[in-house]
Amino acid sequence: MNFALLEQEKAFLGEEFLTWLWFRTETGDGTFELPGGPAGLYFDDFLALRSFESQAHENILKKGTPTASAEASIALATGKKVVRAKMICARDSREWTFTLDAAGFRYSSVRCPALESDEALDRFLETASHFEELTEIIDSVFRIFLEERLSQAWESEHLPRVSRWIRERRQVEASMENGQD
Amino acid sequence: MPALKTSGSFQRYFLDGEALSPQDPQFLERLHEHRFKTIEDSAEESESVGWVTSSHPFDTEFTLEKIFVDPYVSLVLRRDVKRVPRTLVKAYVEQEAAAMALAEGQEKISRNQKREIQSRIEADLTKRALPSLSTTVLLWNTERQILFFYATSQGANDALNRQFRLTFDCGLIPAMPILLAERLQMDNALRSRLSHIDSCRLAGSRAPADHGEPELEATAEGEAG
C-alpha cells in the first residue's frame, strides 16, 4: 500500500475533523464525554487553513486567538479547512499542548502534563501513559466526529449546522467591516 | 532502564501483523543483527541505519533491562549520514582532469576518465568525511501493538519503516485518519459508508463576495454547482 498517496487522497477526512472540532469547541464548551472520562479540547495560538481542491493557498494564523480572527472567518467561508492547529487538551488537572497535522495525524511540539512520580521507572511509565492518553482522547473525539460524518443525518442535520456556523461567523465579520467603513 | 522525554513530536503506528514478543530470545538476537554499524571509516557507504539502546548512541549491547519496561519496548534508531559537498568534489575533479589532460598532451580527457576520477575522489572524500548523527526514540506498547516514533520527517520515518521490517519481519501502518477510522469500533453501516467517503464542502460557496453575506449552502461535494 502506498501510504503517502493514501494520505494525500484522504487528507480531507482529517481536515474536516479539525474544522468540525473547531465548530464544536466554539459552539459548545469544548468538553467531550469520553470512555476514559470527560476531556476538554481548545484551539490555541496557531491555525493553518487550506482548500483541499486548491492546495496552493494556505492561510497561517498565529499569535493571539486565530480562531476569533476575521481572516479565519473568511478562509472558512471560501471553503478552506483546518490543516494544522495548535491545541490544548485538558483532563482532570492535567494539560497537554500539541500541534496536530490533519492529513497524517502527526503530533508535533507535544508537551505532556507535569510528572508526579519521582522514581525513574515510574516517571518512564507515567510519561508513556501521557502520550498514549493524549492520542486516546483524540481518537475518541475523532470517533464522535465519524459517527456524525458517516451517519444518514450528516447532510440533513450535522453539515447544515457547520455551514450555518461558518455563515454566521462571516456575517458578523461583514457587519463589522461595514460598520467601520 | 529506558528514558523518555515529556515533550516531543511523533508519528504513531499500528503493527501490520504479528511481531516477536520481547521475551522471545530471538527478539534480542534480531536487534543485535540489525544494530547500528558505524560508517566512520567507510569509503563506500554514506548512510547507516540501525538500532542502539536509549542509554547511549554507541551502546548496541541489548538486554531486556535496557529496552523493556512491561508493556513498553523502548529503542533508539540511529541514522548516520555522510555528506560530501558537491562543489568540493567538482573542484577536485576539475583540478585532476586538467592535470591529466596536460600530462597526456590533450585538450581534455575522455568522459570515462572523468567519471573514474569522480568516483575515486568521492570515495576518498567520503572516507574522510565525518557523519552527521541523529537518534530517534521508538516507544512500542507491546500489549496494544501501538508504536510512537519521535520524529515526523519523511526521511526518518522511511528509515524506521525499512529498519523495522528488516528486523522484525513485520510492517508498520501509520495512524493517519482514514486508517485510524478503519480500526475504530463502529457498526457495519458506518464502516460501509467509510469505504465510500468523499470530501464534502463545509461552506457551500467557493468564492463569496468580499462584502455582504456569502452564498453558503449545505451541499455535498458532488452536488455543488
mmCIF file of C-alpha atoms in Angstrom:
data_model
loop_
_atom_site.group_PDB
_atom_site.id
_atom_site.type_symbol
_atom_site.label_atom_id
_atom_site.label_comp_id
_atom_site.label_asym_id
_atom_site.label_seq_id
_atom_site.Cartn_x
_atom_site.Cartn_y
_atom_site.Cartn_z
ATOM 1 C CA MET A 1 0.000 0.000 0.000
ATOM 2 C CA ASN A 2 1.286 3.441 -0.919
ATOM 3 C CA PHE A 3 0.691 5.275 2.362
ATOM 4 C CA ALA A 4 1.932 8.633 1.070
ATOM 5 C CA LEU A 5 -0.603 8.585 -1.773
ATOM 6 C CA LEU A 6 -3.395 7.383 0.517
ATOM 7 C CA GLU A 7 -2.621 10.184 2.978
ATOM 8 C CA GLN A 8 -2.803 12.723 0.175
ATOM 9 C CA GLU A 9 -6.070 11.338 -1.230
ATOM 10 C CA LYS A 10 -7.804 11.065 2.134
ATOM 11 C CA ALA A 11 -6.368 14.174 3.773
ATOM 12 C CA PHE A 12 -9.828 15.734 3.660
ATOM 13 C CA LEU A 13 -11.018 13.437 6.454
ATOM 14 C CA GLY A 14 -8.574 14.881 8.979
ATOM 15 C CA GLU A 15 -9.175 18.409 7.686
ATOM 16 C CA GLU A 16 -12.931 18.041 8.074
ATOM 17 C CA PHE A 17 -12.368 16.618 11.555
ATOM 18 C CA LEU A 18 -10.269 19.564 12.738
ATOM 19 C CA THR A 19 -12.733 22.047 11.226
ATOM 20 C CA TRP A 20 -15.659 20.223 12.841
ATOM 21 C CA LEU A 21 -13.721 20.229 16.127
ATOM 22 C CA TRP A 22 -13.319 23.989 15.871
ATOM 23 C CA PHE A 23 -17.091 24.269 15.276
ATOM 24 C CA ARG A 24 -17.797 22.023 18.270
ATOM 25 C CA THR A 25 -15.448 23.861 20.618
ATOM 26 C CA GLU A 26 -16.799 27.251 19.563
ATOM 27 C CA THR A 27 -20.483 26.379 19.689
ATOM 28 C CA GLY A 28 -20.145 24.302 22.872
ATOM 29 C CA ASP A 29 -17.872 24.406 25.891
ATOM 30 C CA GLY A 30 -15.179 22.196 24.336
ATOM 31 C CA THR A 31 -15.842 19.342 26.737
ATOM 32 C CA PHE A 32 -16.380 15.822 25.429
ATOM 33 C CA GLU A 33 -17.730 12.884 27.401
ATOM 34 C CA LEU A 34 -15.314 10.090 26.556
ATOM 35 C CA PRO A 35 -14.772 6.485 27.674
ATOM 36 C CA GLY A 36 -11.834 7.457 29.920
ATOM 37 C CA GLY A 37 -13.700 10.423 31.441
ATOM 38 C CA PRO A 38 -14.501 13.943 30.230
ATOM 39 C CA ALA A 39 -11.804 15.902 28.419
ATOM 40 C CA GLY A 40 -11.631 19.454 27.127
ATOM 41 C CA LEU A 41 -10.154 20.477 23.791
ATOM 42 C CA TYR A 42 -9.384 24.079 22.898
ATOM 43 C CA PHE A 43 -7.715 25.785 19.961
ATOM 44 C CA ASP A 44 -4.575 27.691 20.889
ATOM 45 C CA ASP A 45 -2.483 30.260 19.029
ATOM 46 C CA PHE A 46 -1.674 28.584 15.700
ATOM 47 C CA LEU A 47 -4.047 27.713 12.895
ATOM 48 C CA ALA A 48 -3.418 26.809 9.233
ATOM 49 C CA LEU A 49 -6.239 26.569 6.703
ATOM 50 C CA ARG A 50 -6.196 25.395 3.113
ATOM 51 C CA SER A 51 -8.567 24.390 0.386
ATOM 52 C CA PHE A 52 -8.422 20.664 -0.387
ATOM 53 C CA GLU A 53 -9.279 21.299 -4.035
ATOM 54 C CA SER A 54 -6.684 24.025 -4.492
ATOM 55 C CA GLN A 55 -3.593 23.215 -2.437
ATOM 56 C CA ALA A 56 -1.930 26.449 -3.481
ATOM 57 C CA HIS A 57 -3.107 28.964 -0.904
ATOM 58 C CA GLU A 58 -2.635 28.328 2.787
ATOM 59 C CA ASN A 59 -3.648 30.786 5.482
ATOM 60 C CA ILE A 60 -1.367 30.637 8.502
ATOM 61 C CA LEU A 61 -2.686 32.493 11.508
ATOM 62 C CA LYS A 62 -0.655 32.693 14.672
ATOM 63 C CA LYS A 63 -0.407 34.512 17.977
ATOM 64 C CA GLY A 64 -3.378 35.809 19.908
ATOM 65 C CA THR A 65 -6.595 33.931 19.169
ATOM 66 C CA PRO A 66 -6.506 32.955 15.478
ATOM 67 C CA THR A 67 -9.888 31.220 15.640
ATOM 68 C CA ALA A 68 -11.513 34.558 16.513
ATOM 69 C CA SER A 69 -9.927 36.436 13.614
ATOM 70 C CA ALA A 70 -11.645 37.859 10.540
ATOM 71 C CA GLU A 71 -9.072 36.056 8.371
ATOM 72 C CA ALA A 72 -10.187 32.726 9.808
ATOM 73 C CA SER A 73 -13.852 33.504 9.092
ATOM 74 C CA ILE A 74 -13.075 34.489 5.504
ATOM 75 C CA ALA A 75 -10.927 31.407 4.968
ATOM 76 C CA LEU A 76 -13.738 29.158 6.221
ATOM 77 C CA ALA A 77 -16.320 30.939 4.072
ATOM 78 C CA THR A 78 -14.167 30.445 0.981
ATOM 79 C CA GLY A 79 -14.176 26.691 1.560
ATOM 80 C CA LYS A 80 -10.879 26.301 3.370
ATOM 81 C CA LYS A 81 -10.473 23.729 6.116
ATOM 82 C CA VAL A 82 -8.068 23.378 9.007
ATOM 83 C CA VAL A 83 -4.867 21.569 8.033
ATOM 84 C CA ARG A 84 -2.882 22.146 11.253
ATOM 85 C CA ALA A 85 -3.809 23.545 14.616
ATOM 86 C CA LYS A 86 -2.145 24.053 17.944
ATOM 87 C CA MET A 87 -4.419 22.746 20.654
ATOM 88 C CA ILE A 88 -4.756 22.376 24.383
ATOM 89 C CA CYS A 89 -6.193 19.218 25.858
ATOM 90 C CA ALA A 90 -7.258 19.081 29.492
ATOM 91 C CA ARG A 91 -8.437 16.209 31.635
ATOM 92 C CA ASP A 92 -8.787 16.443 35.415
ATOM 93 C CA SER A 93 -5.925 18.696 36.475
ATOM 94 C CA ARG A 94 -3.648 17.631 33.623
ATOM 95 C CA GLU A 95 -2.964 19.575 30.459
ATOM 96 C CA TRP A 96 -1.301 18.777 27.136
ATOM 97 C CA THR A 97 -0.375 21.209 24.383
ATOM 98 C CA PHE A 98 0.325 19.972 20.867
ATOM 99 C CA THR A 99 0.003 20.763 17.175
ATOM 100 C CA LEU A 100 -1.985 18.257 15.145
ATOM 101 C CA ASP A 101 -1.441 17.778 11.425
ATOM 102 C CA ALA A 102 -4.792 16.878 9.850
ATOM 103 C CA ALA A 103 -3.607 14.789 6.900
ATOM 104 C CA GLY A 104 -1.408 12.332 8.785
ATOM 105 C CA PHE A 105 -2.440 12.856 12.411
ATOM 106 C CA ARG A 106 1.167 13.696 13.261
ATOM 107 C CA TYR A 107 1.606 15.294 16.643
ATOM 108 C CA SER A 108 4.276 17.934 16.951
ATOM 109 C CA SER A 109 5.560 20.116 19.795
ATOM 110 C CA VAL A 110 3.718 17.956 22.304
ATOM 111 C CA ARG A 111 4.109 18.943 25.940
ATOM 112 C CA CYS A 112 2.795 16.402 28.390
ATOM 113 C CA PRO A 113 1.490 17.235 31.882
ATOM 114 C CA ALA A 114 3.997 17.611 34.708
ATOM 115 C CA LEU A 115 5.072 14.293 36.201
ATOM 116 C CA GLU A 116 4.035 13.344 39.687
ATOM 117 C CA SER A 117 6.394 10.375 40.110
ATOM 118 C CA ASP A 118 9.915 10.577 41.485
ATOM 119 C CA GLU A 119 11.371 7.182 40.628
ATOM 120 C CA ALA A 120 12.894 6.749 37.158
ATOM 121 C CA LEU A 121 10.796 3.680 36.364
ATOM 122 C CA ASP A 122 7.559 5.364 37.425
ATOM 123 C CA ARG A 123 8.462 8.511 35.510
ATOM 124 C CA PHE A 124 9.035 6.474 32.352
ATOM 125 C CA LEU A 125 5.684 4.709 32.703
ATOM 126 C CA GLU A 126 3.861 7.937 33.564
ATOM 127 C CA THR A 127 5.339 9.719 30.515
ATOM 128 C CA ALA A 128 4.475 6.838 28.198
ATOM 129 C CA SER A 129 0.912 6.763 29.522
ATOM 130 C CA HIS A 130 0.581 10.527 28.998
ATOM 131 C CA PHE A 131 1.448 10.177 25.301
ATOM 132 C CA GLU A 132 -0.971 7.285 24.973
ATOM 133 C CA GLU A 133 -3.748 9.085 26.832
ATOM 134 C CA LEU A 134 -3.494 12.131 24.594
ATOM 135 C CA THR A 135 -3.880 10.014 21.449
ATOM 136 C CA GLU A 136 -6.725 8.045 23.047
ATOM 137 C CA ILE A 137 -8.577 11.296 23.740
ATOM 138 C CA ILE A 138 -8.132 12.494 20.152
ATOM 139 C CA ASP A 139 -9.112 9.049 18.820
ATOM 140 C CA SER A 140 -12.300 9.124 20.915
ATOM 141 C CA VAL A 141 -13.246 12.611 19.722
ATOM 142 C CA PHE A 142 -12.427 11.546 16.144
ATOM 143 C CA ARG A 143 -14.826 8.660 16.606
ATOM 144 C CA ILE A 144 -17.591 11.059 17.688
ATOM 145 C CA PHE A 145 -16.903 13.030 14.515
ATOM 146 C CA LEU A 146 -17.019 9.894 12.369
ATOM 147 C CA GLU A 147 -20.313 8.828 13.893
ATOM 148 C CA GLU A 148 -21.787 12.144 12.738
ATOM 149 C CA ARG A 149 -19.902 12.310 9.455
ATOM 150 C CA LEU A 150 -20.866 8.791 8.384
ATOM 151 C CA SER A 151 -24.457 8.931 9.657
ATOM 152 C CA GLN A 152 -27.516 9.276 7.445
ATOM 153 C CA ALA A 153 -28.165 12.582 9.243
ATOM 154 C CA TRP A 154 -24.867 14.171 8.175
ATOM 155 C CA GLU A 155 -26.238 16.023 5.163
ATOM 156 C CA SER A 156 -29.655 16.781 6.632
ATOM 157 C CA GLU A 157 -28.650 17.786 10.202
ATOM 158 C CA HIS A 158 -24.953 17.971 11.052
ATOM 159 C CA LEU A 159 -23.493 19.546 7.910
ATOM 160 C CA PRO A 160 -26.117 22.343 7.806
ATOM 161 C CA ARG A 161 -25.160 23.262 11.391
ATOM 162 C CA VAL A 162 -21.492 23.561 10.465
ATOM 163 C CA SER A 163 -22.411 25.577 7.352
ATOM 164 C CA ARG A 164 -24.643 27.885 9.397
ATOM 165 C CA TRP A 165 -21.805 28.452 11.875
ATOM 166 C CA ILE A 166 -19.481 29.386 9.006
ATOM 167 C CA ARG A 167 -22.132 31.664 7.503
ATOM 168 C CA GLU A 168 -22.860 33.387 10.815
ATOM 169 C CA ARG A 169 -19.166 33.955 11.511
ATOM 170 C CA ARG A 170 -18.804 35.579 8.102
ATOM 171 C CA GLN A 171 -21.928 37.703 8.637
ATOM 172 C CA VAL A 172 -20.526 39.029 11.913
ATOM 173 C CA GLU A 173 -17.228 39.902 10.234
ATOM 174 C CA ALA A 174 -19.001 41.504 7.254
ATOM 175 C CA SER A 175 -21.198 43.652 9.508
ATOM 176 C CA MET A 176 -18.122 44.767 11.470
ATOM 177 C CA GLU A 177 -16.351 45.658 8.209
ATOM 178 C CA ASN A 178 -19.395 47.603 7.029
ATOM 179 C CA GLY A 179 -19.633 49.377 10.382
ATOM 180 C CA GLN A 180 -16.028 50.511 10.102
ATOM 181 C CA ASP A 181 -16.499 51.945 6.596
ATOM 182 C CA MET B 1 16.264 1.280 32.129
ATOM 183 C CA PRO B 2 14.959 3.322 29.161
ATOM 184 C CA ALA B 3 14.267 7.020 29.401
ATOM 185 C CA LEU B 4 11.583 9.132 27.725
ATOM 186 C CA LYS B 5 11.217 12.899 27.387
ATOM 187 C CA THR B 6 7.923 14.519 28.351
ATOM 188 C CA SER B 7 7.849 16.619 25.189
ATOM 189 C CA GLY B 8 8.429 15.981 21.502
ATOM 190 C CA SER B 9 6.873 15.282 18.138
ATOM 191 C CA PHE B 10 5.753 11.879 16.980
ATOM 192 C CA GLN B 11 4.140 9.752 14.325
ATOM 193 C CA ARG B 12 2.021 6.901 15.656
ATOM 194 C CA TYR B 13 1.905 3.446 14.037
ATOM 195 C CA PHE B 14 -0.027 0.215 14.320
ATOM 196 C CA LEU B 15 1.638 -3.126 13.813
ATOM 197 C CA ASP B 16 0.795 -4.771 10.495
ATOM 198 C CA GLY B 17 0.701 -8.431 11.534
ATOM 199 C CA GLU B 18 2.469 -10.085 14.425
ATOM 200 C CA ALA B 19 5.933 -9.348 15.716
ATOM 201 C CA LEU B 20 8.130 -11.276 18.118
ATOM 202 C CA SER B 21 7.499 -10.850 21.821
ATOM 203 C CA PRO B 22 10.346 -9.030 23.603
ATOM 204 C CA GLN B 23 10.617 -12.036 25.928
ATOM 205 C CA ASP B 24 11.406 -14.276 22.973
ATOM 206 C CA PRO B 25 15.208 -14.784 22.894
ATOM 207 C CA GLN B 26 15.124 -14.096 19.149
ATOM 208 C CA PHE B 27 13.983 -10.538 19.861
ATOM 209 C CA LEU B 28 17.367 -9.520 21.270
ATOM 210 C CA GLU B 29 19.159 -11.549 18.605
ATOM 211 C CA ARG B 30 17.324 -9.681 15.849
ATOM 212 C CA LEU B 31 18.195 -6.365 17.455
ATOM 213 C CA HIS B 32 21.833 -7.406 17.641
ATOM 214 C CA GLU B 33 21.757 -8.464 13.982
ATOM 215 C CA HIS B 34 20.278 -5.113 12.940
ATOM 216 C CA ARG B 35 22.208 -2.960 15.400
ATOM 217 C CA PHE B 36 23.831 0.246 14.239
ATOM 218 C CA LYS B 37 27.128 -0.285 12.403
ATOM 219 C CA THR B 38 29.475 2.619 12.028
ATOM 220 C CA ILE B 39 30.484 4.047 8.648
ATOM 221 C CA GLU B 40 33.145 6.380 10.048
ATOM 222 C CA ASP B 41 35.995 4.668 8.136
ATOM 223 C CA SER B 42 33.973 3.575 5.149
ATOM 224 C CA ALA B 43 34.679 4.912 1.677
ATOM 225 C CA GLU B 44 31.723 3.086 0.082
ATOM 226 C CA GLU B 45 28.817 3.796 2.413
ATOM 227 C CA SER B 46 27.430 7.256 3.015
ATOM 228 C CA GLU B 47 24.482 6.205 5.206
ATOM 229 C CA SER B 48 23.942 3.734 8.011
ATOM 230 C CA VAL B 49 20.765 2.984 9.959
ATOM 231 C CA GLY B 50 20.487 0.674 12.950
ATOM 232 C CA TRP B 51 19.285 0.178 16.497
ATOM 233 C CA VAL B 52 21.037 1.390 19.643
ATOM 234 C CA THR B 53 19.837 1.425 23.236
ATOM 235 C CA SER B 54 18.487 4.574 24.845
ATOM 236 C CA SER B 55 21.492 4.556 27.222
ATOM 237 C CA HIS B 56 23.935 5.949 24.647
ATOM 238 C CA PRO B 57 24.195 6.304 20.840
ATOM 239 C CA PHE B 58 27.245 3.977 20.905
ATOM 240 C CA ASP B 59 25.565 1.276 23.008
ATOM 241 C CA THR B 60 24.491 -1.742 20.953
ATOM 242 C CA GLU B 61 24.614 -4.289 23.774
ATOM 243 C CA PHE B 62 20.904 -5.073 24.040
ATOM 244 C CA THR B 63 19.482 -6.550 27.223
ATOM 245 C CA LEU B 64 15.862 -6.748 28.352
ATOM 246 C CA GLU B 65 16.699 -4.489 31.306
ATOM 247 C CA LYS B 66 17.837 -1.747 28.944
ATOM 248 C CA ILE B 67 14.961 -1.888 26.489
ATOM 249 C CA PHE B 68 11.874 -3.334 28.188
ATOM 250 C CA VAL B 69 9.570 -1.986 30.875
ATOM 251 C CA ASP B 70 6.422 -4.054 30.648
ATOM 252 C CA PRO B 71 4.476 -3.460 28.379
ATOM 253 C CA TYR B 72 6.808 -0.980 26.645
ATOM 254 C CA VAL B 73 9.843 -1.617 24.469
ATOM 255 C CA SER B 74 11.974 1.469 24.051
ATOM 256 C CA LEU B 75 14.542 1.502 21.256
ATOM 257 C CA VAL B 76 16.540 4.178 19.542
ATOM 258 C CA LEU B 77 17.015 4.295 15.786
ATOM 259 C CA ARG B 78 20.380 5.787 14.919
ATOM 260 C CA ARG B 79 20.951 7.184 11.447
ATOM 261 C CA ASP B 80 24.353 8.446 10.345
ATOM 262 C CA VAL B 81 24.755 10.230 7.042
ATOM 263 C CA LYS B 82 27.998 11.345 5.414
ATOM 264 C CA ARG B 83 27.615 14.238 3.016
ATOM 265 C CA VAL B 84 30.428 15.312 0.725
ATOM 266 C CA PRO B 85 29.933 18.839 -0.636
ATOM 267 C CA ARG B 86 29.272 18.642 -4.387
ATOM 268 C CA THR B 87 31.235 21.836 -5.005
ATOM 269 C CA LEU B 88 34.311 20.323 -3.337
ATOM 270 C CA VAL B 89 34.060 17.146 -5.453
ATOM 271 C CA LYS B 90 33.708 19.272 -8.593
ATOM 272 C CA ALA B 91 36.729 21.391 -7.714
ATOM 273 C CA TYR B 92 38.951 18.331 -7.128
ATOM 274 C CA VAL B 93 37.706 16.619 -10.310
ATOM 275 C CA GLU B 94 38.400 19.698 -12.446
ATOM 276 C CA GLN B 95 41.882 20.085 -10.969
ATOM 277 C CA GLU B 96 42.800 16.438 -11.565
ATOM 278 C CA ALA B 97 41.210 16.317 -15.048
ATOM 279 C CA ALA B 98 43.226 19.362 -16.123
ATOM 280 C CA ALA B 99 46.458 17.812 -14.807
ATOM 281 C CA MET B 100 45.777 14.528 -16.594
ATOM 282 C CA ALA B 101 44.964 16.260 -19.895
ATOM 283 C CA LEU B 102 48.195 18.236 -19.648
ATOM 284 C CA ALA B 103 50.229 15.083 -18.928
ATOM 285 C CA GLU B 104 48.668 13.307 -21.917
ATOM 286 C CA GLY B 105 49.131 16.320 -24.189
ATOM 287 C CA GLN B 106 45.419 16.569 -24.896
ATOM 288 C CA GLU B 107 42.967 19.420 -24.696
ATOM 289 C CA LYS B 108 40.662 17.442 -22.396
ATOM 290 C CA ILE B 109 40.248 13.917 -21.071
ATOM 291 C CA SER B 110 37.506 11.451 -22.063
ATOM 292 C CA ARG B 111 34.151 11.221 -20.288
ATOM 293 C CA ASN B 112 35.068 7.771 -18.914
ATOM 294 C CA GLN B 113 38.332 9.069 -17.464
ATOM 295 C CA LYS B 114 36.479 11.942 -15.830
ATOM 296 C CA ARG B 115 33.927 9.510 -14.360
ATOM 297 C CA GLU B 116 36.709 7.371 -12.885
ATOM 298 C CA ILE B 117 38.326 10.428 -11.320
ATOM 299 C CA GLN B 118 35.000 11.493 -9.829
ATOM 300 C CA SER B 119 34.332 8.042 -8.309
ATOM 301 C CA ARG B 120 37.796 7.941 -6.743
ATOM 302 C CA ILE B 121 37.519 11.454 -5.334
ATOM 303 C CA GLU B 122 34.029 10.817 -3.956
ATOM 304 C CA ALA B 123 35.231 7.630 -2.236
ATOM 305 C CA ASP B 124 38.279 9.436 -0.827
ATOM 306 C CA LEU B 125 36.238 12.360 0.499
ATOM 307 C CA THR B 126 33.511 10.041 1.830
ATOM 308 C CA LYS B 127 36.146 8.163 3.824
ATOM 309 C CA ARG B 128 37.462 11.426 5.282
ATOM 310 C CA ALA B 129 34.024 12.958 5.989
ATOM 311 C CA LEU B 130 32.523 12.765 9.445
ATOM 312 C CA PRO B 131 28.919 11.542 9.558
ATOM 313 C CA SER B 132 26.065 13.570 10.991
ATOM 314 C CA LEU B 133 24.375 11.565 13.722
ATOM 315 C CA SER B 134 20.675 11.524 14.515
ATOM 316 C CA THR B 135 18.860 9.375 17.035
ATOM 317 C CA THR B 136 15.100 8.882 17.366
ATOM 318 C CA VAL B 137 13.239 7.058 20.113
ATOM 319 C CA LEU B 138 10.728 4.347 19.252
ATOM 320 C CA LEU B 139 8.257 3.562 22.051
ATOM 321 C CA TRP B 140 6.347 0.346 21.464
ATOM 322 C CA ASN B 141 3.405 -0.742 23.566
ATOM 323 C CA THR B 142 3.636 -4.496 23.049
ATOM 324 C CA GLU B 143 0.221 -5.155 24.615
ATOM 325 C CA ARG B 144 -1.740 -2.806 22.377
ATOM 326 C CA GLN B 145 0.742 -3.063 19.472
ATOM 327 C CA ILE B 146 0.861 0.705 19.081
ATOM 328 C CA LEU B 147 4.146 2.476 18.409
ATOM 329 C CA PHE B 148 5.247 6.082 18.851
ATOM 330 C CA PHE B 149 8.178 7.200 16.741
ATOM 331 C CA TYR B 150 9.508 10.540 17.944
ATOM 332 C CA ALA B 151 10.152 12.181 14.583
ATOM 333 C CA THR B 152 7.743 13.445 11.958
ATOM 334 C CA SER B 153 10.113 13.934 9.000
ATOM 335 C CA GLN B 154 9.605 11.745 5.933
ATOM 336 C CA GLY B 155 13.262 10.663 5.865
ATOM 337 C CA ALA B 156 13.342 9.479 9.471
ATOM 338 C CA ASN B 157 10.010 7.674 9.128
ATOM 339 C CA ASP B 158 11.068 5.971 5.892
ATOM 340 C CA ALA B 159 14.224 4.773 7.670
ATOM 341 C CA LEU B 160 12.121 3.430 10.556
ATOM 342 C CA ASN B 161 9.762 1.557 8.237
ATOM 343 C CA ARG B 162 12.649 -0.125 6.411
ATOM 344 C CA GLN B 163 14.574 -0.979 9.571
ATOM 345 C CA PHE B 164 11.532 -2.266 11.471
ATOM 346 C CA ARG B 165 10.554 -4.609 8.623
ATOM 347 C CA LEU B 166 14.148 -5.833 8.253
ATOM 348 C CA THR B 167 14.424 -6.506 11.982
ATOM 349 C CA PHE B 168 11.020 -7.941 12.884
ATOM 350 C CA ASP B 169 9.641 -9.175 9.506
ATOM 351 C CA CYS B 170 6.609 -7.034 10.165
ATOM 352 C CA GLY B 171 5.334 -3.780 8.687
ATOM 353 C CA LEU B 172 4.013 -0.621 10.290
ATOM 354 C CA ILE B 173 0.747 1.142 9.486
ATOM 355 C CA PRO B 174 0.759 4.919 10.058
ATOM 356 C CA ALA B 175 -2.177 6.137 12.170
ATOM 357 C CA MET B 176 -3.452 8.548 9.515
ATOM 358 C CA PRO B 177 -7.165 9.456 9.781
ATOM 359 C CA ILE B 178 -8.544 7.011 7.188
ATOM 360 C CA LEU B 179 -6.543 4.057 8.568
ATOM 361 C CA LEU B 180 -7.328 5.013 12.154
ATOM 362 C CA ALA B 181 -11.031 5.226 11.241
ATOM 363 C CA GLU B 182 -10.908 1.682 9.873
ATOM 364 C CA ARG B 183 -9.580 0.460 13.226
ATOM 365 C CA LEU B 184 -12.114 2.201 15.446
ATOM 366 C CA GLN B 185 -15.062 0.159 16.641
ATOM 367 C CA MET B 186 -18.051 1.197 14.534
ATOM 368 C CA ASP B 187 -21.165 -0.566 13.356
ATOM 369 C CA ASN B 188 -21.236 -2.116 9.901
ATOM 370 C CA ALA B 189 -23.384 0.588 8.300
ATOM 371 C CA LEU B 190 -20.884 3.316 9.261
ATOM 372 C CA ARG B 191 -17.957 1.139 8.244
ATOM 373 C CA SER B 192 -19.553 0.571 4.858
ATOM 374 C CA ARG B 193 -20.002 4.325 4.328
ATOM 375 C CA LEU B 194 -16.393 4.933 5.340
ATOM 376 C CA SER B 195 -15.187 2.913 2.363
ATOM 377 C CA HIS B 196 -17.055 5.291 0.014
ATOM 378 C CA ILE B 197 -16.431 8.559 1.824
ATOM 379 C CA ASP B 198 -15.580 11.584 -0.273
ATOM 380 C CA SER B 199 -14.678 15.165 0.546
ATOM 381 C CA CYS B 200 -17.588 17.432 1.396
ATOM 382 C CA ARG B 201 -17.949 21.188 1.230
ATOM 383 C CA LEU B 202 -18.467 22.538 4.733
ATOM 384 C CA ALA B 203 -19.129 26.012 3.340
ATOM 385 C CA GLY B 204 -21.182 25.955 0.173
ATOM 386 C CA SER B 205 -19.632 28.783 -1.772
ATOM 387 C CA ARG B 206 -16.259 28.651 -3.478
ATOM 388 C CA ALA B 207 -15.760 32.401 -3.780
ATOM 389 C CA PRO B 208 -18.098 34.555 -1.735
ATOM 390 C CA ALA B 209 -18.177 38.279 -2.308
ATOM 391 C CA ASP B 210 -15.782 40.285 -0.183
ATOM 392 C CA HIS B 211 -18.675 42.200 1.317
ATOM 393 C CA GLY B 212 -22.121 41.112 2.244
ATOM 394 C CA GLU B 213 -23.342 37.649 3.015
ATOM 395 C CA PRO B 214 -21.688 34.855 1.109
ATOM 396 C CA GLU B 215 -23.837 32.253 -0.548
ATOM 397 C CA LEU B 216 -23.416 29.226 1.630
ATOM 398 C CA GLU B 217 -25.403 26.124 1.022
ATOM 399 C CA ALA B 218 -25.003 22.873 2.865
ATOM 400 C CA THR B 219 -24.315 20.712 -0.142
ATOM 401 C CA ALA B 220 -22.239 17.645 -0.640
ATOM 402 C CA GLU B 221 -19.211 17.913 -2.892
ATOM 403 C CA GLY B 222 -20.854 16.132 -5.803
ATOM 404 C CA GLU B 223 -23.906 18.360 -5.702
ATOM 405 C CA ALA B 224 -22.145 21.677 -5.518
ATOM 406 C CA GLY B 225 -22.807 23.673 -8.657
#
